[in-house]
Each structure stands twice: as structure tokens, then as C-alpha cells.
CSV table of C-alpha atoms and ligand atoms in Angstrom, one decimal:
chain,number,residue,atom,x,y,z
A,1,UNK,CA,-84.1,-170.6,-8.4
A,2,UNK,CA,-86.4,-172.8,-5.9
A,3,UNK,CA,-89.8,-173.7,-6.5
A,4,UNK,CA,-91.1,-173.2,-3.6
A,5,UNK,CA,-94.4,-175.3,-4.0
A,6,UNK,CA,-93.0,-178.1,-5.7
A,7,UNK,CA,-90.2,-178.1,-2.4
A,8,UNK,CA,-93.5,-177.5,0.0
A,9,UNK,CA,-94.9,-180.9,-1.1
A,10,UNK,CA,-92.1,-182.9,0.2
A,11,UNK,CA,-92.6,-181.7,3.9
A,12,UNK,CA,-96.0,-183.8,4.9
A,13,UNK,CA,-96.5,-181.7,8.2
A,14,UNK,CA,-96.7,-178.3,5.7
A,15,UNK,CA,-100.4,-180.1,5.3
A,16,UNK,CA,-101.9,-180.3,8.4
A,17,UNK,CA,-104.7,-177.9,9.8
A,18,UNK,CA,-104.2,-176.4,13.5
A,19,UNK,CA,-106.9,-175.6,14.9
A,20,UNK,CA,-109.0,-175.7,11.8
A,21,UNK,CA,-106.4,-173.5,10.3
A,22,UNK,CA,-103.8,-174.1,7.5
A,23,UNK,CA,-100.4,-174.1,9.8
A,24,UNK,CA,-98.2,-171.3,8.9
A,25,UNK,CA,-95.1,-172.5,10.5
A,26,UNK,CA,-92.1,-169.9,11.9
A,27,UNK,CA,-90.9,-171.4,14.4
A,28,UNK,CA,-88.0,-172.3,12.1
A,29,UNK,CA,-85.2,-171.0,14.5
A,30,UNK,CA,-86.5,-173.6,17.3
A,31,UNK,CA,-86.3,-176.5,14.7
A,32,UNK,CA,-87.1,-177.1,11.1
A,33,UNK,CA,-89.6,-179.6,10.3
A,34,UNK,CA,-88.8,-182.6,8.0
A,35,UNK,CA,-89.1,-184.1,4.6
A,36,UNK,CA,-90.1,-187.2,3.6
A,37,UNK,CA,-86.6,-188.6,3.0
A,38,UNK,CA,-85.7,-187.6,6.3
A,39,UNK,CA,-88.4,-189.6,7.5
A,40,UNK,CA,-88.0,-192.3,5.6
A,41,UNK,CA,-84.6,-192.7,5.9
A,42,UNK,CA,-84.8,-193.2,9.9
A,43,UNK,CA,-88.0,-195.7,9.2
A,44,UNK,CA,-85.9,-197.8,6.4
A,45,UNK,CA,-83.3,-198.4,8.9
A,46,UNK,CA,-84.9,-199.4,11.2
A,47,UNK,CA,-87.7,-201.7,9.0
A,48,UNK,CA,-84.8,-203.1,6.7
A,49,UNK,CA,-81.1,-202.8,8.2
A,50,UNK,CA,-81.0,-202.2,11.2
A,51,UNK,CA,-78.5,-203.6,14.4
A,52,UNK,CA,-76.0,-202.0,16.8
A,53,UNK,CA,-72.8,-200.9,15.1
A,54,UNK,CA,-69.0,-201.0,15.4
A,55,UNK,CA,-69.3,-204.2,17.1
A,56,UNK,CA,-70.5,-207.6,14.6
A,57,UNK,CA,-68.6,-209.2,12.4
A,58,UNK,CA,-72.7,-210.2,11.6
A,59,UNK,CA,-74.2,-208.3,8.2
A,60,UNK,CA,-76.5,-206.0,9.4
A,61,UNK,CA,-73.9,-204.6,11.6
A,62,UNK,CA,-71.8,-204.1,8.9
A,63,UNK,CA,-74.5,-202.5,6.9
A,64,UNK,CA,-75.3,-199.8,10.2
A,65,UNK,CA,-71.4,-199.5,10.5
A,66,UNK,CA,-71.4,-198.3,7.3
A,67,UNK,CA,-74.5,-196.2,6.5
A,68,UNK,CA,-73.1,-194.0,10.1
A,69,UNK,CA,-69.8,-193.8,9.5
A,70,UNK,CA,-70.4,-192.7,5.8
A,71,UNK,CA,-72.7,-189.9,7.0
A,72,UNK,CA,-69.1,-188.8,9.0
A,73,UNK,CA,-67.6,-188.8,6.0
A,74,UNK,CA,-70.6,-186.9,3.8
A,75,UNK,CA,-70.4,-184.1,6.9
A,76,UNK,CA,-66.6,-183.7,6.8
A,77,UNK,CA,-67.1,-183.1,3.1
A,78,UNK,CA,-69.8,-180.5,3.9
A,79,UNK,CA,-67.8,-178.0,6.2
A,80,UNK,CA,-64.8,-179.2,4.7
A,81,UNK,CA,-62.9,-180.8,7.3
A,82,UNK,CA,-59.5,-181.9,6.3
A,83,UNK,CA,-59.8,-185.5,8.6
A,84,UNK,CA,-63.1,-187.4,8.8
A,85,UNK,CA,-62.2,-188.3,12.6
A,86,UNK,CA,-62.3,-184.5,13.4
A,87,UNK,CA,-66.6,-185.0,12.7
A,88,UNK,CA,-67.5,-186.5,16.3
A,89,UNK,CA,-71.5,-187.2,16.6
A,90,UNK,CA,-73.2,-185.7,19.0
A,91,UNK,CA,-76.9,-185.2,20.3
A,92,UNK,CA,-76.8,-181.8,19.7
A,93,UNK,CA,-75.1,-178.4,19.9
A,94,UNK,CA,-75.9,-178.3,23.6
A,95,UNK,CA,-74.4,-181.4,23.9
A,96,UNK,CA,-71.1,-181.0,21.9
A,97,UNK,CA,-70.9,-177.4,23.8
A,98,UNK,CA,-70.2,-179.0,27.3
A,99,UNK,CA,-68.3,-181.7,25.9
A,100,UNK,CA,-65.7,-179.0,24.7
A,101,UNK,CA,-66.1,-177.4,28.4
A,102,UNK,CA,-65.8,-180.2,29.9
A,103,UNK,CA,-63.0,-181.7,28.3
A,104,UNK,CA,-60.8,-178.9,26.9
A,105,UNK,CA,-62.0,-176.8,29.5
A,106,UNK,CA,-60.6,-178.9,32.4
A,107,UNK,CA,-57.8,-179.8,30.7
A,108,UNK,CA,-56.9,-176.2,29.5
A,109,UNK,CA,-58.4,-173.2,31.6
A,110,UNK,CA,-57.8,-172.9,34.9
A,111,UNK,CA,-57.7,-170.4,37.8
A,112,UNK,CA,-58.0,-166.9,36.7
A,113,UNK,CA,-57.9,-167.6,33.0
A,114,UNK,CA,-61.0,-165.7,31.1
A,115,UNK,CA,-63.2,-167.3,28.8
A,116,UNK,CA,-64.8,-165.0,25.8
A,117,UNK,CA,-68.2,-164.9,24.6
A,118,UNK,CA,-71.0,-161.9,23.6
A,119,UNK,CA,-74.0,-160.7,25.0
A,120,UNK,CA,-76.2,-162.6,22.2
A,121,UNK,CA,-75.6,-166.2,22.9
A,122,UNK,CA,-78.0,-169.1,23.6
A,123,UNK,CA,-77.9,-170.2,27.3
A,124,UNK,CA,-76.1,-173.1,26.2
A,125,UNK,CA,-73.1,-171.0,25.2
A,126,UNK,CA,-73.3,-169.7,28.6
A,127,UNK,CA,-74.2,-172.1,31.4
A,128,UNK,CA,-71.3,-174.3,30.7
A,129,UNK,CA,-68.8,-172.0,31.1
A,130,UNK,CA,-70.4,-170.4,33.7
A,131,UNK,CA,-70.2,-174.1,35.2
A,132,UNK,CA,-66.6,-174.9,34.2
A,133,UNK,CA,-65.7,-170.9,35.9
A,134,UNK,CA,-67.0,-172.0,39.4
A,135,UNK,CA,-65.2,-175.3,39.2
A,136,UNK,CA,-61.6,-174.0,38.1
A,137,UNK,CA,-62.2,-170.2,39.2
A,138,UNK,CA,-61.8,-169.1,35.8
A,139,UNK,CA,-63.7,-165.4,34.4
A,140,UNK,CA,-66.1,-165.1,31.8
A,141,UNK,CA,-66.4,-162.3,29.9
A,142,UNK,CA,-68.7,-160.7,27.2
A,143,UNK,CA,-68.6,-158.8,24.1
A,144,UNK,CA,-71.5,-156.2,24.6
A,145,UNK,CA,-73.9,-156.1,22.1
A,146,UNK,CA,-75.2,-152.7,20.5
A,147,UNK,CA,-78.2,-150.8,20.1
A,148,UNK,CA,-78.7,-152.7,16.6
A,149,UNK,CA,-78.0,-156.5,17.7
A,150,UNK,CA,-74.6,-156.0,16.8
A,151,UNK,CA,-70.9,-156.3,18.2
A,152,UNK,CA,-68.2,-154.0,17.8
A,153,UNK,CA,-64.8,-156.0,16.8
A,154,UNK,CA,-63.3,-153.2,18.6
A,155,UNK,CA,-64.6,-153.9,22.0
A,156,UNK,CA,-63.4,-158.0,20.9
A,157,UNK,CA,-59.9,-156.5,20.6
A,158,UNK,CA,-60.1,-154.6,24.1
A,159,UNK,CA,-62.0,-157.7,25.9
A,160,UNK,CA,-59.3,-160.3,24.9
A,161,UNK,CA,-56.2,-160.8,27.2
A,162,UNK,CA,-53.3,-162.9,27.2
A,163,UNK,CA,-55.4,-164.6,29.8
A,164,UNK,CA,-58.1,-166.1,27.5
A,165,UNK,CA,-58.1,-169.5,26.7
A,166,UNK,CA,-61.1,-169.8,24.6
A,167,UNK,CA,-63.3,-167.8,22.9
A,168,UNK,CA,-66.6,-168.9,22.1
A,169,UNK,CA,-69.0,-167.3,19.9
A,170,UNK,CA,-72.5,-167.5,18.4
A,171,UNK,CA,-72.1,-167.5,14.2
A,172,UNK,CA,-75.7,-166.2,13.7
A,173,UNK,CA,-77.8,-164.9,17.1
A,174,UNK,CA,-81.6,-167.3,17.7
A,175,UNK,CA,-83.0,-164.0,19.2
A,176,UNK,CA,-82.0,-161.2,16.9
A,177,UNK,CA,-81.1,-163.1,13.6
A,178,UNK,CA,-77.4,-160.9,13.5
A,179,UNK,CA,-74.7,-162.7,11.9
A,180,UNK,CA,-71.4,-162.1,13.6
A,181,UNK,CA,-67.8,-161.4,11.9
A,182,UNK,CA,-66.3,-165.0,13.1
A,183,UNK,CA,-63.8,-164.2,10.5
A,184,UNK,CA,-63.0,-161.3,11.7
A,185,UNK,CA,-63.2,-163.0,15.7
A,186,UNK,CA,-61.5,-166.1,14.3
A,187,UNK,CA,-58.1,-164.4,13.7
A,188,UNK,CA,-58.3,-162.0,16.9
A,189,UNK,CA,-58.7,-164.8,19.3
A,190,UNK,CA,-55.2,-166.3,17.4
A,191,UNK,CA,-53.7,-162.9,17.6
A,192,UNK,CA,-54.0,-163.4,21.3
A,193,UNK,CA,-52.8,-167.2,21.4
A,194,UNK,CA,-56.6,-168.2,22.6
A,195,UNK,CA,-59.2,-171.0,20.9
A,196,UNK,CA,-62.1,-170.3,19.8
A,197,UNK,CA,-65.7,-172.4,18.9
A,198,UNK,CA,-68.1,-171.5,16.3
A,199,UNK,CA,-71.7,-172.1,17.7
A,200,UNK,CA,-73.0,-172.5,14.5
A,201,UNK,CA,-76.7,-173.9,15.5
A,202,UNK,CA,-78.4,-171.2,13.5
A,203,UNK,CA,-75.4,-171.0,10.6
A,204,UNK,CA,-75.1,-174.4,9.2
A,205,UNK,CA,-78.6,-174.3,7.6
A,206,UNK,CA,-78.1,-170.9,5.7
A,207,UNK,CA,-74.3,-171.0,4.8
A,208,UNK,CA,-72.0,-172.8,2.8
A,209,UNK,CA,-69.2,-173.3,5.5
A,210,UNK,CA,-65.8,-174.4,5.1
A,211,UNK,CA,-64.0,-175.0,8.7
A,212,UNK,CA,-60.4,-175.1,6.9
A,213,UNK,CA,-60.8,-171.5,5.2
A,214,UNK,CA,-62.4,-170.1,8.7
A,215,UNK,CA,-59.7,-171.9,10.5
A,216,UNK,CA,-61.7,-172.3,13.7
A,217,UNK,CA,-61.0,-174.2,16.6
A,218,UNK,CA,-64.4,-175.9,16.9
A,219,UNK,CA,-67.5,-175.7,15.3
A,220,UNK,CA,-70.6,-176.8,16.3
A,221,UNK,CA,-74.4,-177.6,15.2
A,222,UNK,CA,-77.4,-179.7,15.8
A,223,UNK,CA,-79.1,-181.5,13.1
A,224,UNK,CA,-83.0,-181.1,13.6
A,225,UNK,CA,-82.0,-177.4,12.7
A,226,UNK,CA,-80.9,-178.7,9.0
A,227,UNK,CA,-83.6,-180.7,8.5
A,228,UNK,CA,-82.5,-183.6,10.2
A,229,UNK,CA,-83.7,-185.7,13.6
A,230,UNK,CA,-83.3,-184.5,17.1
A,231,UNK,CA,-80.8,-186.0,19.3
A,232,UNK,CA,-78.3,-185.7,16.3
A,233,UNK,CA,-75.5,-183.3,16.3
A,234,UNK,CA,-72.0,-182.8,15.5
A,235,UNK,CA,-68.7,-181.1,17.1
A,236,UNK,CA,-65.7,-180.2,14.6
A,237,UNK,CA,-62.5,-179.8,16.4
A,238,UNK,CA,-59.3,-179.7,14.7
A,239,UNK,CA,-57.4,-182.6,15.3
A,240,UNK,CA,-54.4,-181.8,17.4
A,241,UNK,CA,-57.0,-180.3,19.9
A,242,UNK,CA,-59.2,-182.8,20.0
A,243,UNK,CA,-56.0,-185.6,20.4
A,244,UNK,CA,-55.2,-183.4,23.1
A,245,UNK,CA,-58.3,-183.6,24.9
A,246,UNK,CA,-59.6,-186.4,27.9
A,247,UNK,CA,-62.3,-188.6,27.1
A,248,UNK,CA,-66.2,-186.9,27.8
A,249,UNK,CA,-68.2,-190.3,28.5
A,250,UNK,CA,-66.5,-192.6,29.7
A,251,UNK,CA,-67.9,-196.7,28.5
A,252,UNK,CA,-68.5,-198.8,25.5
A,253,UNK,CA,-66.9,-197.6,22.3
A,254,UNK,CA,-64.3,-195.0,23.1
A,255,UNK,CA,-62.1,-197.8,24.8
A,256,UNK,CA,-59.3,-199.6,23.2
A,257,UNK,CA,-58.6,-202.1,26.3
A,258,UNK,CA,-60.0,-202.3,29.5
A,259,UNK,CA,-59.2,-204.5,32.7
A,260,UNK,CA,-59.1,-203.5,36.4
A,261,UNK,CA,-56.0,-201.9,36.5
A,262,UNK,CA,-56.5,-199.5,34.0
A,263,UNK,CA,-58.2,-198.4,30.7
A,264,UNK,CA,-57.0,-197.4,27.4
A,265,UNK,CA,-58.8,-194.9,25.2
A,266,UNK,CA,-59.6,-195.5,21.4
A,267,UNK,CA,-58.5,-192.7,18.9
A,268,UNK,CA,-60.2,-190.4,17.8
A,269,UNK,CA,-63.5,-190.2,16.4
A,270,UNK,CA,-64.5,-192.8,18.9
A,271,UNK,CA,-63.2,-191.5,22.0
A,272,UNK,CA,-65.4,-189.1,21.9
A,273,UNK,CA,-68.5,-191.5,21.6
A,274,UNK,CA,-69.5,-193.5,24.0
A,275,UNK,CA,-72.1,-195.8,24.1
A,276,UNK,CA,-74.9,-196.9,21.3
A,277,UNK,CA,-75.5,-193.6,19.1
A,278,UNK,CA,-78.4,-192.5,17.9
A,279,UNK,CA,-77.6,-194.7,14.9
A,280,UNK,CA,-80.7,-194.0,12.6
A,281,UNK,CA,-80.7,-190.5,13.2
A,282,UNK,CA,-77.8,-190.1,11.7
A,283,UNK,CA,-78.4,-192.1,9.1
A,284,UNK,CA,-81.2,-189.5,8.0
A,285,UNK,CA,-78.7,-186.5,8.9
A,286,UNK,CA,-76.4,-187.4,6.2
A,287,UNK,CA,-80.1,-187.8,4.4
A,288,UNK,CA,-81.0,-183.9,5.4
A,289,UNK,CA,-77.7,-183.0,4.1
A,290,UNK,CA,-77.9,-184.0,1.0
A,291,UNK,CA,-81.3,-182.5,0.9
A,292,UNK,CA,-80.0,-178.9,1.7
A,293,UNK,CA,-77.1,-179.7,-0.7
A,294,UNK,CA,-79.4,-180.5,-3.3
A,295,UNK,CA,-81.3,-177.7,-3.3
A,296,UNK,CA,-77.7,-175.5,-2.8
A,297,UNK,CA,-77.1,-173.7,0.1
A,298,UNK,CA,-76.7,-170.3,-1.6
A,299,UNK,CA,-80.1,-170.5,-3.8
A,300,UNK,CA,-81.8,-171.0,0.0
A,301,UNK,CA,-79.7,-168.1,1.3
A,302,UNK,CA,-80.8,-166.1,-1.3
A,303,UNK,CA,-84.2,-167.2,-1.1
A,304,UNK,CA,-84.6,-166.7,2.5
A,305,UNK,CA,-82.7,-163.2,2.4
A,306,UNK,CA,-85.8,-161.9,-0.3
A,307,UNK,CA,-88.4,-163.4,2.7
A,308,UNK,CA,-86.2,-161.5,5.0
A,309,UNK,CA,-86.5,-158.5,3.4
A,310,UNK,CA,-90.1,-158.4,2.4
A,311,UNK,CA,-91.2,-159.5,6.3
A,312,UNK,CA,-89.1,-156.8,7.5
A,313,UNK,CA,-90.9,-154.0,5.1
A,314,UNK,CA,-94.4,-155.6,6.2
A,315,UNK,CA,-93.6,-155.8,9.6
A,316,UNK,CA,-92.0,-152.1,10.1
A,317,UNK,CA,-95.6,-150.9,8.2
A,318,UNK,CA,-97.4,-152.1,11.3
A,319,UNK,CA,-98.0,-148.8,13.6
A,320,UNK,CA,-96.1,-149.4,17.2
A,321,UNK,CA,-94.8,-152.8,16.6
A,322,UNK,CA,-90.6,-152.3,17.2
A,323,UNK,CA,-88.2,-155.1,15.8
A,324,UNK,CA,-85.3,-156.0,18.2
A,325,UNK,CA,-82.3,-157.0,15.7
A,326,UNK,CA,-81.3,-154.4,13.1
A,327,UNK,CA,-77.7,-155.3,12.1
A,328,UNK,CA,-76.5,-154.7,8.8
A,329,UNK,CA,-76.1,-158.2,8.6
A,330,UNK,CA,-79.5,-160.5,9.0
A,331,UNK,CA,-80.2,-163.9,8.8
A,332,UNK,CA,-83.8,-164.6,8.3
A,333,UNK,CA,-85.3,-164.0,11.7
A,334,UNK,CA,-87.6,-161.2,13.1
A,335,UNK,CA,-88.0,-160.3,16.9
A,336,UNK,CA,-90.5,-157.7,17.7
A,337,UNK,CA,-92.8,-156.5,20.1
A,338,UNK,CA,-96.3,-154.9,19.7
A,339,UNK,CA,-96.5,-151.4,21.8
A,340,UNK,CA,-98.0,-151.9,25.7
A,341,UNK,CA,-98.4,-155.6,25.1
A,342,UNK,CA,-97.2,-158.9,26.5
A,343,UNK,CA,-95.7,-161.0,23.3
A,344,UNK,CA,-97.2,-164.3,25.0
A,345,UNK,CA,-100.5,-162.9,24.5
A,346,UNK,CA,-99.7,-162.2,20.6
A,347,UNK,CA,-98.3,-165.8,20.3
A,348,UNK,CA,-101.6,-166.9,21.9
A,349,UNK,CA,-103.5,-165.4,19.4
A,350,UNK,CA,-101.8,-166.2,16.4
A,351,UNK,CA,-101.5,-169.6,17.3
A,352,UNK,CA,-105.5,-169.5,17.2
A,353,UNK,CA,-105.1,-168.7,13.6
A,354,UNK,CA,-102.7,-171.5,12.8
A,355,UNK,CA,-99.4,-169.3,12.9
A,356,UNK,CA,-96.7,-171.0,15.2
A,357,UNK,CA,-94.0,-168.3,16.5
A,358,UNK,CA,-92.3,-168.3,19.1
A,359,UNK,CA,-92.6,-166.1,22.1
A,360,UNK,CA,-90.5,-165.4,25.3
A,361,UNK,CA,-86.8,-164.7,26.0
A,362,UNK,CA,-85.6,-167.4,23.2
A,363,UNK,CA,-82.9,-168.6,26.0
A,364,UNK,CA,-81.2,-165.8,25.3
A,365,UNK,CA,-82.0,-163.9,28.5
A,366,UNK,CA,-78.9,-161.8,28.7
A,367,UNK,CA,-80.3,-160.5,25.2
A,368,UNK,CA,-83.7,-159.6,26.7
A,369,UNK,CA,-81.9,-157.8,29.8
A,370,UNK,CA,-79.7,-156.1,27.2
A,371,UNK,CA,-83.2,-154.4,25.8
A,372,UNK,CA,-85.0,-154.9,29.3
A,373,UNK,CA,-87.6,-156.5,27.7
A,374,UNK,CA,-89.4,-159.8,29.0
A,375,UNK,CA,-89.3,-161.1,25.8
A,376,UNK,CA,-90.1,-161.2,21.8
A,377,UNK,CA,-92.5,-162.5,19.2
A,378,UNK,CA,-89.5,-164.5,17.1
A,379,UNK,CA,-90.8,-165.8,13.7
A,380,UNK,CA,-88.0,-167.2,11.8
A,381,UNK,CA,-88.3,-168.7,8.2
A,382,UNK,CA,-87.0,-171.6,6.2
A,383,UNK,CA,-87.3,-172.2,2.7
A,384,UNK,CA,-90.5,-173.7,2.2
A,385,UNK,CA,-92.0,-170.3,4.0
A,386,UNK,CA,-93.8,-167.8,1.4
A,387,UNK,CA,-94.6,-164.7,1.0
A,388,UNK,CA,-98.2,-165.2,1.9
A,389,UNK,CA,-97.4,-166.7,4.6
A,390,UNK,CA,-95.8,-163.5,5.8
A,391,UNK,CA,-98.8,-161.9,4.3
A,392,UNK,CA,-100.8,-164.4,6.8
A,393,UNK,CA,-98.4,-163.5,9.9
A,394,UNK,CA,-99.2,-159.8,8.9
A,395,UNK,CA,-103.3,-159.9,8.9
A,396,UNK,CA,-102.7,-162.2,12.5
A,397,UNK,CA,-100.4,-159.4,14.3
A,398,UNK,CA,-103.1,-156.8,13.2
A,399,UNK,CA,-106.0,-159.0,14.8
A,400,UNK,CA,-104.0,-159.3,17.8
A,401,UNK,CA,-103.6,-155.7,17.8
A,402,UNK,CA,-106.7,-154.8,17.7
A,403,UNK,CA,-108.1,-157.4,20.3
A,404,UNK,CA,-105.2,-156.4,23.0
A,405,UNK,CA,-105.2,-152.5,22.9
B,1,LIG,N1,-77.1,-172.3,20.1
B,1,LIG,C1,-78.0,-171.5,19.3
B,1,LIG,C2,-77.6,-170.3,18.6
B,1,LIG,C3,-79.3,-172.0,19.3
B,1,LIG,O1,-80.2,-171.3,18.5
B,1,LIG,C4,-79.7,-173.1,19.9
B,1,LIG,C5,-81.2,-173.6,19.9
B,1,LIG,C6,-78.8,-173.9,20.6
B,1,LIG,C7,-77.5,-173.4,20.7
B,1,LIG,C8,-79.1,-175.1,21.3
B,1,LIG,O2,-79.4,-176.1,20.4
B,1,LIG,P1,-79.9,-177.6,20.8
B,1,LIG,O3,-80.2,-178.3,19.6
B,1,LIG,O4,-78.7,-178.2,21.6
B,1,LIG,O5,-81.1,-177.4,21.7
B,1,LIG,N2,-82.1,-172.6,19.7
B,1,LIG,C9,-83.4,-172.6,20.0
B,1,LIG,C10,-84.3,-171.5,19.7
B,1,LIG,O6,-83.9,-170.5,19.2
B,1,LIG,N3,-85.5,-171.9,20.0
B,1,LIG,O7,-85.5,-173.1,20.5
B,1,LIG,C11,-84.2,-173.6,20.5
């Protein structure tokens, strides 16, 4: 079991008043807010060891070198990678997304090949392959989602063709909180000889994941949505793939030798990496990991599931407000609408009484168009959220009710 008070104290920002108000924050699904080891970890780099990396024979270099490349070997451990050079840093899931489009996807799809995704996914699940489809002339295709937020393996099996290359799914959806069968998509995008990536953006900070048992091409994630800085991310790819794949960047770092008459690539993780990372926010990843880990994944799933639940019986009690996302399977995130009025306006007014949610189509338009709604009210919840903070969200919905009807 958590205690929830005792965890509240170690994120500082959980303090702060907003406009006069205590901050109620559920904005959780945008990005998680940090703890004081997080913070401290990226400030005691950079006060105490900090230097470039992978480059001096100096001390301090040696010390960065180490502190980064442990944190690869901490994250291999934590989705179970079998090789620590199949963890490439990233700035994000964005960012490790078109790397995988850009280099497998030029290397691997071309004309009239299909790429597979589903109606639910983040616009940076979409964009790049919509990109990488007007380049080579591929197709992309979607899994339509259902009334409930959900997809129907069955329409998976009928999408897929010999023709698709790569299928490339969402594990858990921002906009509806529905958490898809990758299993399940895992084994019929082998059945059909195709790849497939794992966005696991809104996954990796509720699940215990294990890359090896899912058996997944790629997987990716960003790290300020565990806990950790922005600009930090990472990209699993299984290591045959990833051998097989041209460089992203090219410049310093993911070159072996280089002279005017031609360049040779380092191996792999570095090949992927170009240029100075973001050194000292991965330092304080590996710290955010540890932090989840410490707390255990499953006692915050459990934890978040009960929130889940009792937002979803408070919110459904509210006369003409709808929730858009009713699959079986939830994660803990809540989209809904009030009846006849504009969710901006209720994030307007809820923010006046310290409640941060999000509002709008979540970059998930195709979700939105799905529903043929503008947009939502999104509050999502972490760990350190309680149930009188749902209580709170409840009393501010009914205000904004009641002023806008
Ligand atoms: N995929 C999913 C499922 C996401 O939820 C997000 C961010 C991304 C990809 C992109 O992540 P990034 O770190 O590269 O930006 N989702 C949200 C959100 O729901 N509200 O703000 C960002």
C-alpha cells in the first residue's frame, strides 16, 4: 500500500497555490510533475560532476560517461531488454517515433506497402508516417475505433496484408485512457511477416513491462511522463533491426572514422546518437526510475485503478456530463464533456479554482472526429492525486455548470 501523503511531500510543486488556490493537478497525461530527487539529481550533476561525455580520458568525463551510460543499463533492466545497446536515448517519444520512420521506414517500406496504426493514436504516431507515405508512396491504414474507445482485434486481422511492413500502435490512448491488446497485435502483425512499435508514452508509468515476453519490434516512451525531465526519452528496438537500420543524425558520436572520402558508423547504441545528449537529464531519468521502482509499479497501478474507479462513479453522477472512453480496459484517465457547452470554457473555470485539466482535441484529432466532437475536458491522475482531489474536480465541474447553462 502507498501512503499517499507521505509520497505527496516529496513533489515540492504539490505545494504551490494558483491563483490563491491549492493546485489540484490532472494534467497528468500531458506530463507528471517531479520529485525532489529528480530535481536534485539534474542540479548535482551539474553543481558537482559535470562535463561532456564519451569523449575525455579527463575525470569528470569519466564520471558523466558513467552516471549516462549506467542509466542505459538501469532502463534495459526495467523493460527487460536482453542487450543494453538496444536502449538508444532519445528526447522523447516524438522524437524516437520519426527516428524509426525515418530510418527503418526508408530503408524498409516503400511504394505501395501499408503501414498499420488505429484511430486512437497521438499525432505523433501519425504525422510521421503520413510523411514517410508521401515520400515513398506507401498507404497508411487504421484500425477503427468503437463506440466505447475500443478496437476490435478482428478488424486488426482483416486490416493487415502481406503488404504491411509495420504496424504501429498506441499501448494506452492520451484521449480515452483505453489500453489496447498489444499482445494480442504483437503476434498478428508477426503472423503477417510485418513489425510493429509499441508507443508506450502513456504505458511505461502504469505497467510493469517486459519487451522480451511482449516480443515487440520497438517500444517507445518519453521520460517527463515517468517522472523524469523533458527532452529525455528512449527507443527499444531489437537488435537485429536496429543493426539493420541507417544512421538518423548524422555528426559527433555515432561515427567510428571519418575523412573526406567517406564515413564509418559506430555500433550500436551510439549510432543512433548524435551529438552532446541531454546528459543530466538522463542522469535524473535513471533517478525517476528508481523512484517508480521503489514505490512498485503494481502498488501504483492498483492505486491509480481505485482513483479510476471512484472519479468515474463521481463523474457519471453529474447530470448531462458524457465520458468519451468506456473500454473494459482503463487506464486512469477521464474525457468528458458537459451538455451544450464548450470544454475550454470548463477548463477556464476550473483553472480559476486551482484545478489544471486539460481541454481540446489532446492531439488526437482523428479521435475527436471519430466522436465529432471539438474536443474534451481530460483529467488524468498519478499517484500522488487523492480522492479529494477528485472530490475538488467534482464541486469545480458543478460550478462550471451552473455558471455556463
Ligand atoms: N504518444 C502518446 C500516446 C502521448 O500521449 C504523447 C504525449 C506522445 C506520444 C508524445 O510524447 P512527447 O513526449 O514526445 O511529446 N501526450 C500528451 C498529452 O496527452 N497531452 O500533452 C502531451
Amino acid at each position: 500500500m502507498l501512503d499517499i501523503q507521505k509520497i505527496r511531500t516529496d513533489f515540492p510543486i504539490l505545494n504551490e497555490k494558483i491563483r490563491g488556490k491549492q493546485l489540484v493537478y490532472l494534467d497528468n497525461g500531458a506530463s507528471t510533475q517531479k520529485p525532489q530527487v529528480v530535481i536534485d539529481a539534474e542540479s548535482y550533476y551539474y553543481e558537482h560532476q559535470y562535463a561532456n561525455i564519451h569523449r575525455g580520458v579527463h575525470y569528470l568525463s569519466q564520471v558523466g560517461t558513467d552516471l549516462y551510460e549506467n542509466v542505459r543499463k538501469q532502463v534495459q533492466q526495467f523493460v527487460n531488454a536482453k542487450h543494453e545497446h538496444e536502449i538508444i536515448f532519445t528526447k522523447g517519444t516524438t522524437n524516437a517515433i520519426n527516428l524509426v520512420a525515418y530510418t527503418f521506414g526508408r530503408k524498409f517500406i516503400n511504394e505501395g506497402d501499408e503501414i498499420l496504426i488505429t484511430e486512437m493514436e497521438h499525432h505523433s504516431n501519425i504525422v510521421p508516417w503520413q510523411m514517410l507515405c508521401e515520400e515513398k508512396k506507401c498507404i497508411l491504414k487504421y484500425i477503427p475505433l468503437q463506440a466505447d474507445g475500443s478496437i476490435n482485434l478482428e478488424d486488426a486481422e482483416k486490416l493487415i496484408t502481406p503488404k504491411t511492413k509495420l504496424v504501429s500502435v498506441v499501448y494506452v490512448s492520451n484521449a480515452l485512457g483505453t489500453i489496447n491488446p498489444i499482445k494480442e497485435l504483437i503476434a498478428i502483425a508477426h503472423k503477417n511477416g510485418a513489425k510493429i512499435l509499441i508507443d508506450a508514452a502513456q504505458a511505461i508509468q502504469h505497467f510493469t513491462i517486459d519487451v522480451q515476453a511482449l516480443d515487440c519490434d520497438f517500444f517507445v516512451f518519453s521520460g517527463h511522463k515517468i517522472y523524469g525531465p523533458t527532452g529525455t526519452g528512449i527507443l527499444y528496438g531489437k537488435d537485429d533491426i536496429l543493426n539493420q537500420m541507417p544512421p538518423y543524425e548524422g555528426g559527433g558520436d555515432m561515427i567510428k572514422t571519418v575523412s573526406f572520402s567517406g564515413t564509418t558508423f559506430n555500433d550500436l547504441p551510439f549510432k543512433f546518437e548524435a551529438g552532446t545528449p541531454n546528459i543530466a537529464g538522463c542522469i535524473a531519468l535513471g533517478t525517476a526510475i528508481k523512484y517508480v521502482q521503489d514505490l512498485g509499479i503494481d502498488n501504483i497501478r492498483a492505486y491509480e485503478t481505485e482513483l479510476l474507479n471512484y472519479a468515474t462513479e463521481k463523474l457519471s453522477a453529474i447530470e448531462g456530463l458524457k465520458i468519451y472512453g468506456t473500454a473494459k480496459h482503463k487506464s486512469s484517465v477521464i474525457s468528458f464533456l458537459l451538455d451544450g457547452i464548450h470544454p475550454y470554457d470548463v477548463g477556464v473555470i476550473l483553472d480559476n479554482q486551482g484545478i489544471a485539466i486539460r481541454t481540446g482535441h489532446h492531439c488526437a484529432q482523428p479521435v475527436m472526429d471519430h466522436y465529432g466532437i471539438p474536443g474534451t475536458c481530460r483529467a488524468s491522475f498519478a499517484f500522488y492525486n487523492t480522492k479529494e482531489e477528485v472530490d475538488v474536480l467534482v464541486e469545480g465541474i458543478l460550478k462550471a455548470k451552473k455558471m455556463l447553462s
